[in-house]
Short mmCIF file of C-alpha atoms in Angstrom, two decimals:
data_model
loop_
_atom_site.label_atom_id
_atom_site.label_comp_id
_atom_site.label_asym_id
_atom_site.label_seq_id
_atom_site.Cartn_x
_atom_site.Cartn_y
_atom_site.Cartn_z
CA MET A 242 -44.11 13.35 -9.46
CA LEU A 243 -44.67 15.96 -6.79
CA GLU A 244 -44.10 19.48 -8.12
CA LEU A 245 -43.76 22.71 -6.14
CA HIS A 246 -42.96 26.26 -7.23
CA ASP A 247 -40.84 28.84 -5.41
CA ALA A 248 -39.93 25.94 -3.13
CA PRO A 249 -37.53 26.32 -0.16
CA LEU A 250 -34.33 24.31 -0.59
CA ALA A 251 -32.75 24.98 2.81
CA PRO A 252 -34.77 22.19 4.51
CA LEU A 253 -33.38 19.73 1.96
CA THR A 254 -29.77 20.39 2.97
CA THR A 255 -27.86 19.48 6.12
CA PHE A 256 -26.59 23.07 6.34
CA ARG A 257 -30.22 24.27 6.33
CA LEU A 258 -29.08 27.13 4.12
CA GLY A 259 -30.01 28.52 0.72
CA GLY A 260 -32.85 30.25 -1.06
CA PRO A 261 -35.75 28.73 -3.00
CA ALA A 262 -35.85 26.94 -6.35
CA THR A 263 -38.07 28.21 -9.13
CA ARG A 264 -39.45 24.69 -9.33
CA LEU A 265 -38.91 21.60 -7.19
CA VAL A 266 -39.75 18.14 -8.53
CA THR A 267 -39.60 15.02 -6.37
CA ALA A 268 -39.11 11.77 -8.33
CA THR A 269 -39.77 8.37 -6.76
CA THR A 270 -38.92 6.10 -9.72
CA ASP A 271 -36.08 5.94 -12.22
CA ALA A 272 -38.56 6.71 -14.99
CA GLU A 273 -39.66 9.87 -13.21
CA VAL A 274 -36.03 10.93 -12.72
CA ILE A 275 -35.30 10.46 -16.43
CA ALA A 276 -38.50 12.25 -17.46
CA ALA A 277 -37.68 15.26 -15.30
CA VAL A 278 -34.12 15.46 -16.62
CA ARG A 279 -35.25 15.14 -20.22
CA GLU A 280 -37.88 17.84 -19.74
CA ALA A 281 -35.37 20.27 -18.27
CA ASP A 282 -32.81 19.53 -20.99
CA ALA A 283 -35.39 19.91 -23.76
CA ASP A 284 -36.47 23.29 -22.41
CA GLY A 285 -32.94 24.47 -21.66
CA THR A 286 -33.86 24.83 -18.00
CA PRO A 287 -31.00 24.76 -15.46
CA LEU A 288 -31.15 21.54 -13.43
CA LEU A 289 -30.01 20.90 -9.87
CA VAL A 290 -30.05 17.27 -8.70
CA ILE A 291 -30.55 16.81 -4.93
CA GLY A 292 -30.15 13.60 -2.98
CA GLY A 293 -29.66 13.83 0.76
CA GLY A 294 -28.44 17.42 0.55
CA SER A 295 -25.42 16.67 2.73
CA ASN A 296 -22.85 17.98 0.27
CA LEU A 297 -24.53 21.17 -1.00
CA VAL A 298 -23.94 24.85 -0.37
CA ILE A 299 -26.81 26.73 -2.02
CA GLY A 300 -26.68 30.51 -2.42
CA ASP A 301 -29.05 32.78 -0.53
CA LYS A 302 -30.75 33.72 -3.80
CA GLY A 303 -31.63 30.08 -4.40
CA PHE A 304 -31.71 28.29 -7.73
CA ALA A 305 -33.29 29.71 -10.87
CA GLY A 306 -34.37 26.47 -12.52
CA THR A 307 -35.63 23.00 -11.72
CA ALA A 308 -34.39 21.27 -8.59
CA LEU A 309 -34.86 17.52 -8.90
CA ARG A 310 -35.03 15.66 -5.61
CA ILE A 311 -34.30 11.97 -6.11
CA ALA A 312 -36.40 9.93 -3.68
CA THR A 313 -36.22 6.51 -5.34
CA SER A 314 -36.10 3.36 -3.23
CA GLY A 315 -34.63 -0.08 -3.70
CA PHE A 316 -32.31 -2.36 -1.69
CA ASP A 317 -31.72 -5.56 -3.65
CA LEU A 318 -29.29 -8.10 -2.19
CA ALA A 319 -28.31 -11.33 -3.94
CA GLY A 320 -25.51 -13.16 -2.18
CA THR A 321 -22.74 -10.58 -1.84
CA ALA A 322 -24.05 -8.41 -4.71
CA LEU A 323 -25.99 -5.32 -3.62
CA GLU A 324 -27.91 -2.88 -5.81
CA LEU A 325 -29.12 0.39 -4.28
CA ALA A 326 -31.48 2.91 -5.80
CA ALA A 327 -29.97 6.39 -5.84
CA GLY A 328 -32.51 7.71 -3.34
CA GLU A 329 -31.79 5.14 -0.63
CA VAL A 330 -30.58 6.67 2.64
CA TRP A 331 -26.93 5.71 2.76
CA THR A 332 -26.49 5.16 6.48
CA ASP A 333 -29.60 2.95 6.56
CA ALA A 334 -28.23 0.90 3.68
CA VAL A 335 -24.94 0.41 5.54
CA ALA A 336 -26.82 -0.82 8.61
CA ARG A 337 -28.68 -3.37 6.47
CA THR A 338 -25.47 -4.73 4.94
CA VAL A 339 -24.06 -5.20 8.43
CA GLU A 340 -27.24 -6.99 9.50
CA ALA A 341 -26.81 -9.25 6.47
CA GLY A 342 -23.27 -10.10 7.63
CA LEU A 343 -21.52 -8.50 4.66
CA ALA A 344 -18.33 -6.45 4.84
CA GLY A 345 -16.99 -3.58 2.78
CA VAL A 346 -18.91 -0.45 3.78
CA GLU A 347 -19.28 -0.84 7.57
CA CYS A 348 -16.76 1.94 8.28
CA LEU A 349 -18.88 4.30 6.17
CA ALA A 350 -21.67 4.18 8.75
CA GLY A 351 -23.24 7.47 9.78
CA ILE A 352 -22.34 9.36 6.62
CA PRO A 353 -25.39 11.46 5.72
CA GLY A 354 -26.80 11.58 2.22
CA SER A 355 -28.11 9.23 -0.42
CA ALA A 356 -26.63 6.17 -2.10
CA GLY A 357 -26.58 7.87 -5.50
CA ALA A 358 -24.18 10.53 -4.26
CA THR A 359 -21.58 8.06 -3.03
CA PRO A 360 -19.88 7.33 -6.38
CA ILE A 361 -19.89 11.00 -7.37
CA GLN A 362 -17.76 12.01 -4.41
CA ASN A 363 -16.12 8.60 -4.00
CA VAL A 364 -17.30 8.83 -0.42
CA GLY A 365 -14.80 7.64 2.13
CA ALA A 366 -14.04 7.64 5.85
CA TYR A 367 -12.13 5.63 8.45
CA GLY A 368 -10.08 3.74 5.90
CA GLN A 369 -12.82 2.80 3.43
CA GLU A 370 -13.94 4.32 0.14
CA VAL A 371 -16.94 3.23 -1.90
CA SER A 372 -14.69 2.82 -4.94
CA ALA A 373 -13.29 -0.34 -3.31
CA THR A 374 -16.69 -2.07 -3.44
CA ILE A 375 -18.63 -0.41 -6.28
CA SER A 376 -18.85 -2.78 -9.21
CA GLU A 377 -21.13 -0.74 -11.51
CA VAL A 378 -22.99 2.55 -11.65
CA ILE A 379 -26.20 2.85 -13.65
CA ALA A 380 -26.76 6.41 -14.80
CA TYR A 381 -28.72 8.49 -17.26
CA ASP A 382 -26.36 10.04 -19.79
CA ARG A 383 -27.71 13.50 -20.64
CA ARG A 384 -25.39 13.78 -23.62
CA THR A 385 -26.67 10.68 -25.42
CA GLY A 386 -30.15 10.48 -23.87
CA GLU A 387 -29.53 6.87 -22.87
CA THR A 388 -29.26 4.89 -19.66
CA VAL A 389 -25.72 3.51 -19.34
CA THR A 390 -23.92 1.06 -17.07
CA LEU A 391 -20.38 2.05 -16.13
CA GLY A 392 -17.96 -0.45 -14.63
CA ASN A 393 -15.69 0.48 -11.74
CA ASP A 394 -12.72 1.21 -13.99
CA GLU A 395 -14.86 3.49 -16.17
CA CYS A 396 -15.81 5.63 -13.16
CA ALA A 397 -12.26 7.05 -12.86
CA PHE A 398 -12.32 7.03 -9.08
CA SER A 399 -9.68 8.90 -7.08
CA TYR A 400 -9.57 10.68 -3.73
CA ARG A 401 -13.01 12.34 -3.32
CA HIS A 402 -13.36 12.41 -7.09
CA SER A 403 -14.83 10.49 -10.01
CA ARG A 404 -15.88 10.72 -13.64
CA PHE A 405 -19.26 11.96 -12.42
CA LYS A 406 -17.78 14.80 -10.40
CA ALA A 407 -15.41 15.73 -13.24
CA ASP A 408 -18.36 16.11 -15.66
CA PRO A 409 -21.27 17.09 -13.39
CA GLU A 410 -23.60 18.13 -16.20
CA ARG A 411 -23.49 14.78 -17.98
CA TYR A 412 -24.61 11.95 -15.71
CA VAL A 413 -27.50 11.48 -13.27
CA VAL A 414 -26.90 8.42 -11.11
CA LEU A 415 -29.89 6.06 -10.94
CA ARG A 416 -28.53 2.96 -9.20
CA VAL A 417 -25.26 1.77 -7.67
CA ARG A 418 -24.07 -1.83 -7.52
CA PHE A 419 -21.65 -3.10 -4.89
CA ALA A 420 -19.59 -6.29 -4.55
CA LEU A 421 -19.40 -6.94 -0.82
CA GLU A 422 -17.54 -9.64 1.12
CA ASP A 423 -18.78 -12.50 3.27
CA ALA A 424 -16.07 -12.73 5.90
CA GLY A 425 -18.04 -14.85 8.34
CA GLY A 426 -19.52 -11.87 10.14
CA LEU A 427 -16.22 -10.02 10.38
CA SER A 428 -15.37 -6.59 9.03
CA ALA A 429 -13.05 -5.82 6.16
CA PRO A 430 -9.43 -5.32 7.30
CA LEU A 431 -9.27 -2.12 9.36
CA ARG A 432 -6.98 0.29 7.56
CA TYR A 433 -7.45 3.43 9.66
CA ALA A 434 -5.27 3.71 12.76
CA GLU A 435 -7.86 5.55 14.86
CA THR A 436 -10.50 2.91 14.19
CA ALA A 437 -8.13 0.02 14.88
CA ARG A 438 -6.94 1.67 18.08
CA ALA A 439 -10.51 2.26 19.28
CA LEU A 440 -11.27 -1.42 18.64
CA GLY A 441 -8.11 -2.67 20.30
CA VAL A 442 -6.64 -4.37 17.22
CA GLU A 443 -3.68 -3.79 14.94
CA PRO A 444 -4.25 -2.10 11.56
CA GLY A 445 -5.21 -4.80 9.09
CA GLY A 446 -7.13 -6.78 11.68
CA ARG A 447 -10.80 -7.68 11.51
CA VAL A 448 -13.54 -7.37 14.14
CA PRO A 449 -17.25 -8.29 14.24
CA LEU A 450 -19.16 -6.17 11.75
CA GLU A 451 -21.57 -4.59 14.22
CA GLN A 452 -18.71 -3.72 16.53
CA ALA A 453 -16.93 -1.92 13.69
CA ARG A 454 -20.08 -0.04 12.73
CA GLU A 455 -20.92 1.00 16.29
CA THR A 456 -17.37 2.17 16.92
CA VAL A 457 -17.34 4.30 13.77
CA LEU A 458 -20.69 5.83 14.74
CA LYS A 459 -19.29 6.74 18.17
CA LEU A 460 -16.15 8.25 16.62
CA ARG A 461 -18.24 10.27 14.16
CA ALA A 462 -20.67 11.43 16.84
CA GLY A 463 -17.77 12.66 18.94
CA LYS A 464 -16.80 14.91 16.04
CA GLY A 465 -20.34 16.12 15.31
CA MET A 466 -20.47 14.02 12.14
CA VAL A 467 -23.73 12.16 12.82
CA LEU A 468 -26.88 14.15 12.08
CA ASP A 469 -28.74 15.42 15.13
CA ALA A 470 -31.34 18.17 14.71
CA GLU A 471 -30.67 19.41 18.25
CA ASP A 472 -26.89 19.65 17.77
CA HIS A 473 -25.77 22.63 15.69
CA ASP A 474 -22.35 21.03 15.26
CA THR A 475 -24.10 18.68 12.82
CA TRP A 476 -25.66 21.52 10.82
CA SER A 477 -22.83 21.20 8.37
CA ALA A 478 -21.61 19.34 5.31
CA GLY A 479 -19.22 17.27 7.37
CA SER A 480 -15.67 17.91 6.20
CA PHE A 481 -15.78 21.24 4.40
CA PHE A 482 -12.30 20.93 2.87
CA THR A 483 -10.48 18.01 1.29
CA ASN A 484 -7.09 16.94 2.57
CA PRO A 485 -4.45 18.60 0.35
CA ILE A 486 -2.32 16.33 -1.83
CA LEU A 487 1.08 17.85 -2.56
CA THR A 488 3.95 16.95 -4.86
CA ASP A 489 7.19 16.04 -3.15
CA ALA A 490 8.62 19.45 -4.04
CA ASP A 491 5.59 21.30 -2.73
CA PHE A 492 5.56 19.20 0.44
CA ALA A 493 9.21 20.11 1.10
CA VAL A 494 8.35 23.81 0.81
CA PHE A 495 5.33 23.29 3.05
CA HIS A 496 7.40 21.42 5.65
CA ALA A 497 9.85 24.31 5.73
CA ARG A 498 6.97 26.72 6.37
CA VAL A 499 5.77 24.49 9.20
CA ARG A 500 9.19 24.51 10.88
CA GLU A 501 9.45 28.26 10.43
CA ARG A 502 6.06 28.84 12.05
CA LEU A 503 5.90 26.10 14.67
CA GLY A 504 9.53 25.28 15.44
CA GLU A 505 12.29 23.09 14.05
CA ASP A 506 10.85 19.94 15.59
CA ALA A 507 7.36 20.43 14.13
CA VAL A 508 6.30 17.62 11.79
CA PRO A 509 3.06 17.91 9.77
CA PRO A 510 0.86 14.87 9.08
CA ALA A 511 2.03 13.04 5.97
CA TYR A 512 0.46 10.08 4.19
CA PRO A 513 1.53 8.43 0.92
CA ALA A 514 -0.75 9.46 -1.95
CA GLY A 515 0.85 7.84 -4.96
CA GLU A 516 4.28 8.19 -6.52
CA GLY A 517 5.79 11.59 -5.80
CA ARG A 518 2.75 12.78 -3.86
CA THR A 519 1.92 13.20 -0.18
CA LYS A 520 -1.41 13.89 1.51
CA THR A 521 -1.55 16.10 4.59
CA SER A 522 -4.38 16.94 6.99
CA ALA A 523 -6.70 19.86 6.31
CA ALA A 524 -7.92 19.72 9.92
CA TRP A 525 -4.33 20.02 11.20
CA LEU A 526 -3.65 22.96 8.87
CA ILE A 527 -6.78 24.79 10.00
CA ASP A 528 -6.02 24.27 13.68
CA LYS A 529 -2.35 25.26 13.43
CA ALA A 530 -3.28 28.36 11.43
CA GLY A 531 -5.26 29.54 14.45
CA PHE A 532 -8.78 28.42 13.59
CA THR A 533 -9.51 26.19 16.56
CA LYS A 534 -12.70 24.34 17.49
CA GLY A 535 -15.58 26.76 17.97
CA TYR A 536 -13.78 29.58 16.13
CA GLY A 537 -15.97 32.49 15.10
CA SER A 538 -18.33 34.97 16.71
CA GLY A 539 -21.14 35.06 14.17
CA PRO A 540 -23.92 32.67 13.19
CA ALA A 541 -21.50 30.54 11.14
CA ARG A 542 -18.63 29.02 13.10
CA ILE A 543 -16.19 26.15 13.13
CA SER A 544 -17.64 23.13 14.91
CA THR A 545 -16.89 22.84 18.61
CA LYS A 546 -16.06 19.18 17.98
CA HIS A 547 -14.06 19.16 14.75
CA THR A 548 -12.03 21.88 13.02
CA LEU A 549 -12.83 20.54 9.55
CA ALA A 550 -16.56 21.23 9.84
CA LEU A 551 -18.05 24.68 9.28
CA THR A 552 -21.47 24.98 10.88
CA ASN A 553 -24.69 26.95 10.88
CA ARG A 554 -25.45 27.88 14.48
CA GLY A 555 -29.10 28.42 13.60
CA GLU A 556 -29.43 31.90 12.11
CA ALA A 557 -26.68 31.86 9.49
CA THR A 558 -26.97 32.74 5.83
CA THR A 559 -24.93 31.18 3.08
CA GLU A 560 -22.90 34.38 2.86
CA ASP A 561 -22.08 34.06 6.56
CA LEU A 562 -20.80 30.56 5.90
CA LEU A 563 -18.76 31.61 2.86
CA ALA A 564 -17.21 34.53 4.73
CA LEU A 565 -15.94 32.09 7.35
CA ALA A 566 -14.72 29.64 4.72
CA ARG A 567 -12.82 32.40 2.89
CA GLU A 568 -11.22 33.52 6.16
CA VAL A 569 -10.02 29.98 6.84
CA VAL A 570 -8.71 29.50 3.28
CA ALA A 571 -6.81 32.80 3.39
CA GLY A 572 -5.41 32.08 6.86
CA VAL A 573 -4.10 28.64 5.94
CA ARG A 574 -2.58 29.95 2.70
CA GLU A 575 -0.84 32.78 4.55
CA ALA A 576 0.43 30.50 7.31
CA PHE A 577 1.56 27.50 5.28
CA GLY A 578 1.31 28.32 1.58
CA VAL A 579 -1.28 25.57 1.03
CA MET A 580 -4.56 26.21 -0.77
CA LEU A 581 -7.57 24.45 0.73
CA VAL A 582 -10.26 23.20 -1.66
CA ASN A 583 -13.91 22.95 -0.66
CA GLU A 584 -15.50 19.51 -0.65
CA PRO A 585 -19.22 20.48 -0.89
CA VAL A 586 -20.73 21.42 -4.24
CA MET A 587 -21.38 25.16 -4.60
CA VAL A 588 -24.67 26.21 -6.18
CA GLY A 589 -24.89 29.83 -7.31
CA VAL A 590 -21.89 30.81 -5.16
CA GLU A 591 -18.13 30.27 -5.00
CA LEU A 592 -15.30 30.75 -2.54
#
């Protein structure tokens, strides 16, 4: 294992923000991951697990403890069954499944980060979520000191949530297993209207896998959601806020606020989210509350391409970013009575 002290963490995050860790350990095998976790737990040392760093907001003071960077590798494909090591680069893994002619994750192309993070967040985009294809997650259980295999139903997946996110101090993901589909080189049914429209098919239709992947990459790039070191719109964590899910009663109150603010004919986005619940759009809320693309005058601003992304324009601090996030949260709450919830994990800071 590679070990560094007083190690900068900002370069390990897509925000490029945050102070140093007391100690940074890079593990390249499952055994090294487990050894580092056990050592920290035995000593009572705070532990921060880092994969691709695409979903982290680290405080300017850094992390007083051991940061464990998981850099394991492994892409094992047998028929339609895929096993990925936690450290595999997710977007590269998606490209390889498409090359192999297998469907199920092609619309998750371009999402930064590592494979091990995908079940934690139940990563999703453009009509797909990893929970639809994950069969098992192999993890180290810090409570029992054992390596465990959790089936899909044991992972308690929901919108941008899972058992792992609900109990972040317990599990360290080591490997993720997927059950993909051989659809003769075609994609899974396209469930997202924007994607289907861009591909010229009706929702529910299928297209060649590579065509689906390339289209999603173009859509993401147009919103600054594909990493590019030269483009500060991609110095972000992607979507900073989750889409609010409201009860029917709360949605009725919200709809009334929308009509009051925007006019009687105004209709907010609404998507079914289970019995008695409706999901609305965080991006729409932010925009209609007055925080348009490019909003801000400091080193942290809303993306010029997508209102849901908060960005580091190059000289920002984490506090700059949080000040902007708090302004957006307060503005949306005042305008519409809806509380936005951050999607990235906060380390040493909070909104």
